[in-house]
Short mmCIF file of C-alpha atoms in Angstrom, two decimals:
data_model
loop_
_atom_site.label_atom_id
_atom_site.label_comp_id
_atom_site.label_asym_id
_atom_site.label_seq_id
_atom_site.Cartn_x
_atom_site.Cartn_y
_atom_site.Cartn_z
CA MET A 157 20.51 -7.41 -82.58
CA GLU A 158 18.78 -5.70 -79.66
CA LYS A 159 20.90 -5.30 -76.55
CA LYS A 160 19.35 -6.95 -73.51
CA LEU A 161 19.13 -5.01 -70.25
CA CYS A 162 18.20 -6.37 -66.84
CA ILE A 163 17.25 -3.94 -64.09
CA ALA A 164 17.94 -5.49 -60.70
CA VAL A 165 17.44 -4.62 -57.04
CA TYR A 166 18.11 -6.34 -53.74
CA VAL A 167 15.35 -5.85 -51.18
CA PHE A 168 14.92 -6.66 -47.52
CA GLY A 169 12.68 -5.66 -44.63
CA SER A 170 9.75 -3.32 -45.21
CA TYR A 171 11.05 -2.25 -48.64
CA THR A 172 9.36 -5.22 -50.31
CA LYS A 173 6.20 -3.09 -50.40
CA TYR A 174 7.75 -1.03 -53.22
CA VAL A 175 8.42 -4.04 -55.45
CA PRO A 176 5.10 -4.01 -57.41
CA TYR A 177 5.40 -0.28 -58.14
CA TYR A 178 9.00 -0.56 -59.25
CA ILE A 179 8.30 -3.44 -61.63
CA TYR A 180 5.17 -1.75 -62.98
CA SER A 181 6.92 1.56 -63.70
CA ILE A 182 9.87 -0.08 -65.48
CA LEU A 183 7.79 -2.32 -67.73
CA LYS A 184 5.27 0.42 -68.45
CA SER A 185 8.11 2.71 -69.52
CA TYR A 186 10.37 0.16 -71.20
CA PRO A 187 8.41 -3.00 -72.19
CA HIS A 188 11.51 -4.74 -73.61
CA TYR A 189 13.60 -4.46 -70.45
CA TYR A 190 13.71 -7.30 -67.92
CA VAL A 191 13.48 -6.93 -64.13
CA LYS A 192 15.00 -9.19 -61.48
CA ILE A 193 14.14 -8.67 -57.83
CA PHE A 194 16.28 -10.40 -55.20
CA CYS A 195 14.63 -10.53 -51.76
CA MET A 196 16.13 -11.53 -48.44
CA ASP A 197 12.67 -12.65 -47.30
CA LYS A 198 9.40 -13.74 -48.87
CA LEU A 199 7.02 -11.19 -50.34
CA ALA A 200 3.83 -10.46 -48.43
CA LYS A 201 0.66 -11.99 -49.85
CA ARG A 202 -0.64 -8.61 -51.05
CA GLU A 203 2.65 -7.87 -52.83
CA ALA A 204 2.59 -11.24 -54.59
CA GLU A 205 -1.02 -10.61 -55.60
CA CYS A 206 0.02 -7.35 -57.27
CA LEU A 207 2.72 -9.18 -59.23
CA ASP A 208 0.14 -11.65 -60.51
CA LEU A 209 -1.88 -8.70 -61.81
CA ILE A 210 1.19 -7.29 -63.56
CA ARG A 211 1.87 -10.66 -65.21
CA LYS A 212 -1.70 -10.93 -66.46
CA ASN A 213 -2.22 -7.32 -67.51
CA LEU A 214 1.14 -5.79 -68.40
CA SER A 215 4.18 -8.06 -68.82
CA THR A 216 5.88 -11.28 -67.77
CA ASN A 217 9.35 -9.75 -68.17
CA PHE A 218 10.30 -10.07 -64.54
CA MET A 219 11.37 -12.54 -61.87
CA VAL A 220 11.40 -12.40 -58.08
CA LYS A 221 13.87 -14.58 -56.18
CA GLU A 222 13.04 -14.91 -52.50
CA ASN A 223 15.23 -15.96 -49.54
CA TYR A 224 18.33 -14.62 -51.33
CA PHE A 225 21.39 -14.09 -49.10
CA PRO A 226 19.36 -14.98 -45.96
CA PHE A 227 21.78 -13.44 -43.46
CA PRO A 228 19.54 -12.24 -40.57
CA GLN A 229 22.03 -9.82 -39.02
CA PHE A 230 21.88 -7.68 -42.16
CA ARG A 231 18.12 -7.34 -41.81
CA GLU A 232 18.16 -6.58 -38.11
CA GLN A 233 20.78 -3.85 -38.39
CA LYS A 234 19.60 -2.53 -41.79
CA LEU A 235 23.04 -3.31 -43.18
CA GLY A 236 21.96 -5.37 -46.19
CA ARG A 237 22.39 -2.81 -48.94
CA PRO A 238 25.84 -4.00 -50.15
CA LEU A 239 24.36 -7.39 -51.05
CA ARG A 240 23.04 -5.92 -54.31
CA PHE A 241 26.65 -5.64 -55.46
CA LEU A 242 27.39 -9.30 -54.72
CA ILE A 243 24.84 -10.93 -57.02
CA PRO A 244 26.80 -13.57 -59.00
CA TYR A 245 27.40 -13.67 -62.73
CA HIS A 246 25.09 -16.61 -63.44
CA GLU A 247 22.07 -14.49 -62.48
CA PHE A 248 22.81 -12.10 -65.36
CA SER A 249 24.67 -14.27 -67.87
CA GLU A 250 21.88 -14.07 -70.46
CA PHE A 251 21.93 -10.25 -70.50
CA ASP A 252 24.27 -7.75 -72.13
CA TYR A 253 23.82 -5.06 -69.48
CA VAL A 254 22.62 -4.70 -65.90
CA TYR A 255 21.39 -1.63 -64.04
CA ILE A 256 21.32 -2.00 -60.26
CA GLY A 257 18.86 0.46 -58.81
CA ASP A 258 16.87 1.33 -55.69
CA VAL A 259 13.43 -0.21 -55.33
CA ASP A 260 11.73 2.93 -53.98
CA PHE A 261 11.64 4.64 -57.39
CA LEU A 262 9.01 5.12 -60.06
CA ILE A 263 10.95 4.83 -63.32
CA VAL A 264 9.86 6.97 -66.30
CA GLN A 265 10.69 6.83 -69.98
CA GLU A 266 13.45 9.21 -71.09
CA SER A 267 15.31 10.23 -74.22
CA PRO A 268 17.98 8.97 -74.47
CA SER A 269 16.67 5.82 -72.81
CA LEU A 270 18.10 4.48 -69.56
CA LEU A 271 20.06 1.89 -71.53
CA ASP A 272 21.35 4.18 -74.29
CA GLY A 273 22.39 6.90 -71.86
CA HIS A 274 24.57 4.56 -69.82
CA ILE A 275 26.08 2.83 -72.85
CA GLU A 276 27.22 6.23 -74.10
CA HIS A 277 28.62 7.12 -70.67
CA CYS A 278 30.64 3.88 -70.61
CA LYS A 279 32.16 4.86 -73.95
CA LYS A 280 33.08 8.33 -72.69
CA ILE A 281 34.78 7.14 -69.52
CA LYS A 282 36.25 4.00 -71.13
CA LEU A 283 34.95 1.68 -68.41
CA PRO A 284 32.66 -1.38 -68.37
CA TYR A 285 30.45 0.37 -65.81
CA SER A 286 28.63 3.70 -65.49
CA ASN A 287 28.46 5.47 -62.15
CA GLN A 288 29.76 8.58 -60.44
CA ILE A 289 32.12 9.27 -57.54
CA ARG A 290 30.50 11.54 -54.99
CA PRO A 291 32.54 14.78 -54.78
CA ASN A 292 35.34 14.80 -52.22
CA THR A 293 34.64 11.24 -51.07
CA LYS A 294 35.67 7.67 -51.72
CA ARG A 295 32.11 6.62 -52.53
CA LEU A 296 30.43 5.57 -55.75
CA THR A 297 26.66 6.00 -55.88
CA GLY A 298 24.28 3.10 -55.36
CA LEU A 299 22.80 3.35 -58.87
CA HIS A 300 25.21 1.18 -60.85
CA PHE A 301 25.17 0.15 -64.54
CA PHE A 302 27.58 -2.31 -66.12
CA LYS A 303 28.41 -4.43 -69.17
CA VAL A 304 27.87 -7.95 -67.90
CA LYS A 305 30.75 -9.95 -69.42
CA GLU A 306 33.48 -7.33 -69.10
CA TYR A 307 32.42 -6.36 -65.60
CA TYR A 308 32.29 -9.87 -64.17
CA GLN A 309 35.57 -10.84 -65.82
CA ALA A 310 37.20 -8.24 -63.60
CA MET A 311 34.91 -8.53 -60.56
CA ASN A 312 34.17 -12.25 -60.20
CA GLU A 313 36.96 -12.96 -57.76
CA VAL A 314 36.12 -10.17 -55.32
CA ILE A 315 32.36 -10.82 -55.61
CA ASP A 316 32.87 -14.53 -54.93
CA TYR A 317 35.11 -13.75 -51.96
CA TYR A 318 32.63 -11.47 -50.23
CA SER A 319 29.65 -13.69 -51.12
CA ASN A 320 31.37 -16.54 -49.29
CA ASN A 321 32.38 -14.31 -46.38
CA LEU A 322 29.21 -12.41 -45.51
CA GLY A 323 30.38 -12.05 -41.92
CA GLU A 324 33.24 -9.89 -43.21
CA VAL A 325 30.79 -7.79 -45.25
CA TYR A 326 28.69 -7.36 -42.11
CA SER A 327 31.75 -6.15 -40.17
CA LEU A 328 32.66 -3.72 -42.95
CA MET A 329 29.13 -2.31 -42.96
CA LYS A 330 29.33 -1.68 -39.24
CA LYS A 331 32.70 -0.01 -39.78
CA TYR A 332 31.35 2.07 -42.70
CA ARG A 333 28.13 2.84 -40.78
CA SER A 334 26.03 0.97 -43.37
CA ASP A 335 27.60 2.90 -46.27
CA ASP A 336 27.32 0.45 -49.17
CA GLU A 337 28.56 3.15 -51.56
CA LYS A 338 31.94 3.08 -49.82
CA PHE A 339 31.91 -0.72 -50.06
CA LEU A 340 31.29 -0.57 -53.83
CA TYR A 341 34.08 2.01 -54.21
CA LYS A 342 36.54 -0.32 -52.43
CA MET A 343 35.54 -3.26 -54.64
CA ILE A 344 36.00 -1.24 -57.84
CA GLU A 345 39.25 0.29 -56.57
CA LYS A 346 40.73 -3.21 -56.09
CA THR A 347 39.72 -4.40 -59.55
CA ILE A 348 38.65 -2.25 -62.51
CA GLY A 349 39.61 1.16 -61.22
CA PHE A 350 38.04 4.48 -62.16
CA GLY A 351 39.39 5.29 -65.62
CA LYS A 352 38.08 8.65 -66.84
CA ILE A 353 35.05 8.64 -64.56
CA ASN A 354 35.71 12.19 -63.35
CA ASP A 355 35.80 13.51 -66.93
CA SER A 356 32.11 12.91 -67.56
CA VAL A 357 29.43 13.30 -64.89
CA TYR A 358 26.38 11.10 -65.51
CA ARG A 359 24.12 9.59 -62.87
CA PRO A 360 20.41 10.23 -63.52
CA HIS A 361 17.64 9.06 -61.21
CA HIS A 362 15.67 7.85 -64.26
CA GLY A 363 12.48 8.51 -62.35
CA PHE A 364 10.99 9.75 -59.10
CA HIS A 365 12.65 8.80 -55.82
CA LEU A 366 9.83 8.09 -53.37
CA GLY A 367 12.26 8.50 -50.48
CA ILE A 368 12.14 12.25 -51.10
CA LEU A 369 8.61 12.25 -49.69
CA ARG A 370 9.80 10.66 -46.45
CA ILE A 371 11.95 13.72 -45.76
CA ASN A 372 9.37 16.24 -47.01
CA ALA A 373 11.63 17.51 -49.82
CA PHE A 374 9.28 17.27 -52.82
CA GLU A 375 9.44 20.93 -53.84
CA SER A 376 13.22 21.26 -53.77
CA TYR A 377 13.60 17.89 -55.50
CA ILE A 378 11.42 18.71 -58.49
CA LYS A 379 12.58 22.33 -58.80
CA GLY A 380 16.28 21.57 -58.64
CA GLY A 381 16.27 18.07 -60.07
CA TYR A 382 16.72 19.05 -63.70
CA ASN A 383 20.06 20.75 -62.98
CA ASN A 384 21.22 18.45 -60.17
CA PRO A 385 23.96 16.15 -61.58
CA PHE A 386 22.94 13.39 -59.16
CA HIS A 387 19.27 13.52 -60.17
CA ARG A 388 18.99 14.82 -63.75
CA LEU A 389 15.21 14.74 -63.68
CA PRO A 390 13.19 15.41 -66.84
CA PRO A 391 11.59 18.87 -67.13
CA TYR A 392 8.84 18.94 -64.51
CA THR A 393 5.91 19.33 -66.91
CA LEU A 394 6.99 16.19 -68.78
CA PHE A 395 7.87 14.37 -65.56
CA LYS A 396 4.51 15.19 -63.99
CA LYS A 397 2.60 14.09 -67.08
CA GLN A 398 4.29 10.68 -67.13
CA LEU A 399 3.75 10.07 -63.43
CA LEU A 400 0.09 11.07 -63.60
CA THR A 401 -0.37 8.65 -66.50
CA TYR A 402 0.42 5.85 -64.05
CA TYR A 403 -2.28 6.99 -61.67
CA GLU A 404 -4.82 6.99 -64.51
CA ASP A 405 -4.06 3.35 -65.41
CA PRO A 406 -6.65 0.87 -64.03
CA LEU A 407 -3.86 -1.61 -63.29
CA PHE A 408 -1.94 0.91 -61.19
CA LYS A 409 -5.16 1.78 -59.35
CA ARG A 410 -5.69 -1.89 -58.52
CA ILE A 411 -2.13 -2.17 -57.22
CA ILE A 412 -2.76 0.83 -54.95
CA ASN A 413 -5.99 -0.70 -53.66
CA ILE A 414 -4.29 -3.99 -52.82
CA ASN A 415 -0.96 -2.61 -51.60
CA PRO A 416 -1.43 1.04 -50.55
CA ILE A 417 1.71 2.82 -49.35
CA THR A 418 2.02 6.31 -47.97
CA GLU A 419 4.50 7.69 -50.51
CA ILE A 420 2.41 6.62 -53.52
CA LEU A 421 -0.70 8.25 -52.06
CA THR A 422 1.22 11.39 -51.10
CA LEU A 423 2.81 11.70 -54.53
CA LYS A 424 -0.59 11.71 -56.21
CA LYS A 425 -1.70 14.60 -54.01
CA LYS A 426 1.50 16.52 -54.70
CA LEU A 427 1.23 16.05 -58.46
CA THR A 428 -2.45 16.97 -58.51
CA PHE A 429 -2.10 20.17 -56.51
CA GLU A 430 1.41 21.28 -57.55
#
Protein backbone atom coordinates (compact mmCIF):
# COMPACT_ATOMS: atom_id res chain seq x y z
CA MET A 1 0.00 0.00 0.00
CA GLU A 2 1.36 3.41 -1.00
CA LYS A 3 2.24 5.70 1.88
CA LYS A 4 0.35 8.98 1.76
CA LEU A 5 2.25 12.24 2.21
CA CYS A 6 0.78 15.69 2.72
CA ILE A 7 3.01 18.73 2.23
CA ALA A 8 1.69 21.64 4.28
CA VAL A 9 2.50 25.30 4.82
CA TYR A 10 1.00 28.13 6.85
CA VAL A 11 0.95 31.45 5.01
CA PHE A 12 0.13 35.01 5.96
CA GLY A 13 0.69 38.52 4.62
CA SER A 14 2.37 39.01 1.25
CA TYR A 15 3.62 35.41 1.14
CA THR A 16 0.35 34.21 -0.37
CA LYS A 17 1.78 35.24 -3.76
CA TYR A 18 4.07 32.19 -3.64
CA VAL A 19 1.23 29.71 -3.13
CA PRO A 20 0.54 28.90 -6.84
CA TYR A 21 4.24 28.32 -7.54
CA TYR A 22 4.69 26.10 -4.51
CA ILE A 23 1.69 23.93 -5.35
CA TYR A 24 2.68 23.73 -9.02
CA SER A 25 6.27 22.66 -8.30
CA ILE A 26 5.24 19.96 -5.81
CA LEU A 27 2.59 18.38 -8.01
CA LYS A 28 4.74 18.63 -11.13
CA SER A 29 7.55 16.83 -9.30
CA TYR A 30 5.49 14.40 -7.23
CA PRO A 31 1.99 13.92 -8.74
CA HIS A 32 0.90 11.50 -5.98
CA TYR A 33 1.65 13.84 -3.08
CA TYR A 34 -1.06 16.05 -1.60
CA VAL A 35 -0.70 19.73 -0.66
CA LYS A 36 -2.55 21.64 2.04
CA ILE A 37 -2.16 25.39 2.32
CA PHE A 38 -3.37 27.11 5.49
CA CYS A 39 -3.79 30.89 5.10
CA MET A 40 -4.40 33.50 7.76
CA ASP A 41 -6.19 35.63 5.15
CA LYS A 42 -7.96 35.12 1.83
CA LEU A 43 -5.97 34.62 -1.35
CA ALA A 44 -5.89 37.48 -3.84
CA LYS A 45 -8.06 37.06 -6.92
CA ARG A 46 -5.04 36.51 -9.19
CA GLU A 47 -3.67 33.82 -6.86
CA ALA A 48 -7.01 32.00 -6.81
CA GLU A 49 -7.15 32.23 -10.60
CA CYS A 50 -3.77 30.48 -10.83
CA LEU A 51 -5.03 27.68 -8.59
CA ASP A 52 -8.00 27.15 -10.91
CA LEU A 53 -5.55 26.72 -13.78
CA ILE A 54 -3.57 24.16 -11.78
CA ARG A 55 -6.76 22.21 -11.01
CA LYS A 56 -7.77 22.14 -14.66
CA ASN A 57 -4.36 21.50 -16.21
CA LEU A 58 -2.18 19.67 -13.69
CA SER A 59 -3.78 18.18 -10.55
CA THR A 60 -6.57 18.47 -8.00
CA ASN A 61 -4.37 17.07 -5.22
CA PHE A 62 -4.42 20.19 -3.11
CA MET A 63 -6.58 22.24 -0.76
CA VAL A 64 -6.37 25.83 0.45
CA LYS A 65 -7.97 26.73 3.79
CA GLU A 66 -8.40 30.47 4.27
CA ASN A 67 -8.94 32.51 7.46
CA TYR A 68 -7.02 29.90 9.48
CA PHE A 69 -5.83 31.08 12.92
CA PRO A 70 -7.07 34.64 12.24
CA PHE A 71 -5.03 36.32 14.97
CA PRO A 72 -4.27 39.83 13.59
CA GLN A 73 -1.37 40.63 15.91
CA PHE A 74 0.65 37.82 14.33
CA ARG A 75 0.21 39.36 10.89
CA GLU A 76 1.02 42.89 11.97
CA GLN A 77 4.23 41.94 13.76
CA LYS A 78 5.22 39.16 11.31
CA LEU A 79 5.15 36.71 14.20
CA GLY A 80 2.86 34.10 12.65
CA ARG A 81 5.41 31.49 11.65
CA PRO A 82 4.94 29.18 14.68
CA LEU A 83 1.30 28.63 13.71
CA ARG A 84 2.42 26.04 11.15
CA PHE A 85 3.42 23.81 14.06
CA LEU A 86 0.00 24.09 15.71
CA ILE A 87 -2.16 22.64 12.94
CA PRO A 88 -4.36 20.01 14.64
CA TYR A 89 -4.39 16.28 14.02
CA HIS A 90 -7.76 16.19 12.24
CA GLU A 91 -6.29 18.17 9.33
CA PHE A 92 -3.85 15.34 8.61
CA SER A 93 -5.62 12.25 9.96
CA GLU A 94 -6.05 10.70 6.50
CA PHE A 95 -2.30 10.85 5.77
CA ASP A 96 0.60 8.68 6.91
CA TYR A 97 3.19 11.47 6.81
CA VAL A 98 3.35 15.27 6.78
CA TYR A 99 6.12 17.57 5.62
CA ILE A 100 5.81 21.16 6.85
CA GLY A 101 7.73 23.44 4.55
CA ASP A 102 8.22 27.07 3.54
CA VAL A 103 6.01 28.43 0.78
CA ASP A 104 8.75 30.41 -0.99
CA PHE A 105 10.35 27.30 -2.51
CA LEU A 106 10.24 25.63 -5.90
CA ILE A 107 10.31 21.91 -5.10
CA VAL A 108 12.13 19.55 -7.49
CA GLN A 109 12.11 15.79 -7.88
CA GLU A 110 14.98 13.99 -6.16
CA SER A 111 16.32 10.49 -5.65
CA PRO A 112 15.63 9.33 -3.01
CA SER A 113 12.31 11.16 -3.06
CA LEU A 114 11.34 13.71 -0.42
CA LEU A 115 9.18 11.09 1.28
CA ASP A 116 11.64 8.18 1.13
CA GLY A 117 14.56 10.30 2.33
CA HIS A 118 12.74 11.41 5.47
CA ILE A 119 11.32 7.97 6.24
CA GLU A 120 14.86 6.61 6.21
CA HIS A 121 16.07 9.45 8.43
CA CYS A 122 13.32 8.70 10.97
CA LYS A 123 14.54 5.11 11.11
CA LYS A 124 18.14 6.19 11.67
CA ILE A 125 17.38 8.58 14.50
CA LYS A 126 14.58 6.43 15.97
CA LEU A 127 12.09 9.30 16.11
CA PRO A 128 8.63 9.90 14.61
CA TYR A 129 9.92 13.12 13.04
CA SER A 130 12.81 14.17 10.79
CA ASN A 131 14.56 17.48 11.36
CA GLN A 132 17.89 18.85 12.49
CA ILE A 133 19.10 20.88 15.47
CA ARG A 134 21.03 23.92 14.33
CA PRO A 135 24.62 23.65 15.64
CA ASN A 136 25.26 25.18 19.05
CA THR A 137 21.65 26.31 19.48
CA LYS A 138 18.35 25.18 20.94
CA ARG A 139 16.58 25.49 17.60
CA LEU A 140 15.16 22.93 15.22
CA THR A 141 14.80 24.02 11.61
CA GLY A 142 11.48 25.12 10.15
CA LEU A 143 11.36 22.28 7.60
CA HIS A 144 9.71 19.53 9.62
CA PHE A 145 8.64 16.00 8.61
CA PHE A 146 6.70 13.60 10.82
CA LYS A 147 4.75 10.34 11.03
CA VAL A 148 1.22 11.53 11.65
CA LYS A 149 -0.17 9.08 14.22
CA GLU A 150 2.96 8.65 16.32
CA TYR A 151 3.74 12.35 16.28
CA TYR A 152 0.31 13.56 17.32
CA GLN A 153 0.00 10.90 20.02
CA ALA A 154 2.93 12.62 21.72
CA MET A 155 2.21 16.21 20.64
CA ASN A 156 -1.57 16.59 20.81
CA GLU A 157 -1.65 17.98 24.32
CA VAL A 158 0.94 20.71 23.77
CA ILE A 159 -0.48 21.59 20.33
CA ASP A 160 -3.99 21.88 21.77
CA TYR A 161 -2.72 24.02 24.63
CA TYR A 162 -0.97 26.57 22.44
CA SER A 163 -3.77 26.56 19.84
CA ASN A 164 -6.17 27.59 22.59
CA ASN A 165 -3.75 30.14 24.02
CA LEU A 166 -2.52 32.07 20.98
CA GLY A 167 -1.88 35.11 23.15
CA GLU A 168 0.81 33.10 24.94
CA VAL A 169 2.33 32.06 21.60
CA TYR A 170 2.37 35.72 20.59
CA SER A 171 4.21 36.64 23.80
CA LEU A 172 6.73 33.85 23.26
CA MET A 173 7.38 35.03 19.71
CA LYS A 174 8.10 38.53 20.97
CA LYS A 175 10.42 37.03 23.57
CA TYR A 176 12.13 34.81 20.97
CA ARG A 177 12.25 37.68 18.46
CA SER A 178 9.95 35.81 16.05
CA ASP A 179 12.12 32.66 16.19
CA ASP A 180 9.62 29.87 15.48
CA GLU A 181 12.47 27.35 15.32
CA LYS A 182 13.13 27.93 19.02
CA PHE A 183 9.40 27.51 19.67
CA LEU A 184 9.36 24.14 17.86
CA TYR A 185 12.45 23.03 19.80
CA LYS A 186 10.71 23.81 23.12
CA MET A 187 7.59 21.89 22.07
CA ILE A 188 9.61 18.82 21.07
CA GLU A 189 11.80 19.07 24.18
CA LYS A 190 8.69 18.87 26.39
CA THR A 191 7.27 15.85 24.59
CA ILE A 192 9.10 13.50 22.21
CA GLY A 193 12.66 14.59 22.84
CA PHE A 194 15.56 14.38 20.42
CA GLY A 195 16.58 10.71 20.39
CA LYS A 196 19.58 10.15 18.11
CA ILE A 197 18.98 13.28 16.04
CA ASN A 198 22.61 14.39 16.34
CA ASP A 199 23.86 11.04 15.01
CA SER A 200 22.50 11.59 11.50
CA VAL A 201 22.38 14.98 9.80
CA TYR A 202 19.58 15.26 7.23
CA ARG A 203 17.68 18.40 6.28
CA PRO A 204 17.53 19.00 2.51
CA HIS A 205 15.85 22.00 0.93
CA HIS A 206 14.21 19.67 -1.64
CA GLY A 207 14.24 22.53 -4.11
CA PHE A 208 15.20 26.15 -4.69
CA HIS A 209 14.65 28.68 -1.90
CA LEU A 210 13.42 31.85 -3.58
CA GLY A 211 14.37 33.84 -0.49
CA ILE A 212 18.00 33.49 -1.55
CA LEU A 213 17.30 35.94 -4.36
CA ARG A 214 16.04 38.54 -1.90
CA ILE A 215 19.49 38.68 -0.30
CA ASN A 216 21.40 38.45 -3.59
CA ALA A 217 23.07 35.13 -2.66
CA PHE A 218 22.29 33.03 -5.75
CA GLU A 219 25.90 32.20 -6.67
CA SER A 220 27.00 31.08 -3.20
CA TYR A 221 23.75 29.15 -2.74
CA ILE A 222 24.06 27.05 -5.88
CA LYS A 223 27.83 26.58 -5.64
CA GLY A 224 27.86 25.51 -2.00
CA GLY A 225 24.40 23.99 -1.78
CA TYR A 226 25.40 20.45 -2.72
CA ASN A 227 27.76 20.16 0.26
CA ASN A 228 25.80 22.33 2.69
CA PRO A 229 24.09 20.00 5.23
CA PHE A 230 21.21 22.48 5.62
CA HIS A 231 20.57 22.70 1.88
CA ARG A 232 21.73 19.46 0.20
CA LEU A 233 20.88 20.73 -3.26
CA PRO A 234 21.06 18.41 -6.27
CA PRO A 235 24.12 18.83 -8.54
CA TYR A 236 23.65 22.18 -10.25
CA THR A 237 23.40 20.87 -13.81
CA LEU A 238 20.52 18.59 -12.79
CA PHE A 239 18.97 21.26 -10.58
CA LYS A 240 19.11 23.86 -13.35
CA LYS A 241 17.58 21.48 -15.89
CA GLN A 242 14.60 20.72 -13.65
CA LEU A 243 13.95 24.36 -12.84
CA LEU A 244 14.17 25.42 -16.49
CA THR A 245 11.66 22.70 -17.36
CA TYR A 246 9.12 24.62 -15.28
CA TYR A 247 9.72 27.79 -17.24
CA GLU A 248 9.15 25.91 -20.50
CA ASP A 249 5.74 24.63 -19.36
CA PRO A 250 2.80 26.63 -20.82
CA LEU A 251 0.95 26.31 -17.50
CA PHE A 252 3.85 27.83 -15.55
CA LYS A 253 4.06 30.63 -18.11
CA ARG A 254 0.37 31.40 -17.60
CA ILE A 255 0.86 31.48 -13.84
CA ILE A 256 3.70 33.98 -14.29
CA ASN A 257 1.56 36.16 -16.56
CA ILE A 258 -1.30 36.24 -14.06
CA ASN A 259 0.76 36.41 -10.86
CA PRO A 260 4.25 37.74 -11.69
CA ILE A 261 6.65 37.97 -8.75
CA THR A 262 10.16 39.36 -8.72
CA GLU A 263 11.98 36.24 -7.52
CA ILE A 264 10.45 33.99 -10.20
CA LEU A 265 11.43 36.45 -12.94
CA THR A 266 14.91 36.92 -11.48
CA LEU A 267 15.49 33.17 -11.18
CA LYS A 268 14.78 32.66 -14.86
CA LYS A 269 17.40 35.26 -15.76
CA LYS A 270 19.93 33.69 -13.40
CA LEU A 271 19.35 30.18 -14.78
CA THR A 272 19.50 31.36 -18.37
CA PHE A 273 22.74 33.30 -18.05
CA GLU A 274 24.52 31.26 -15.36
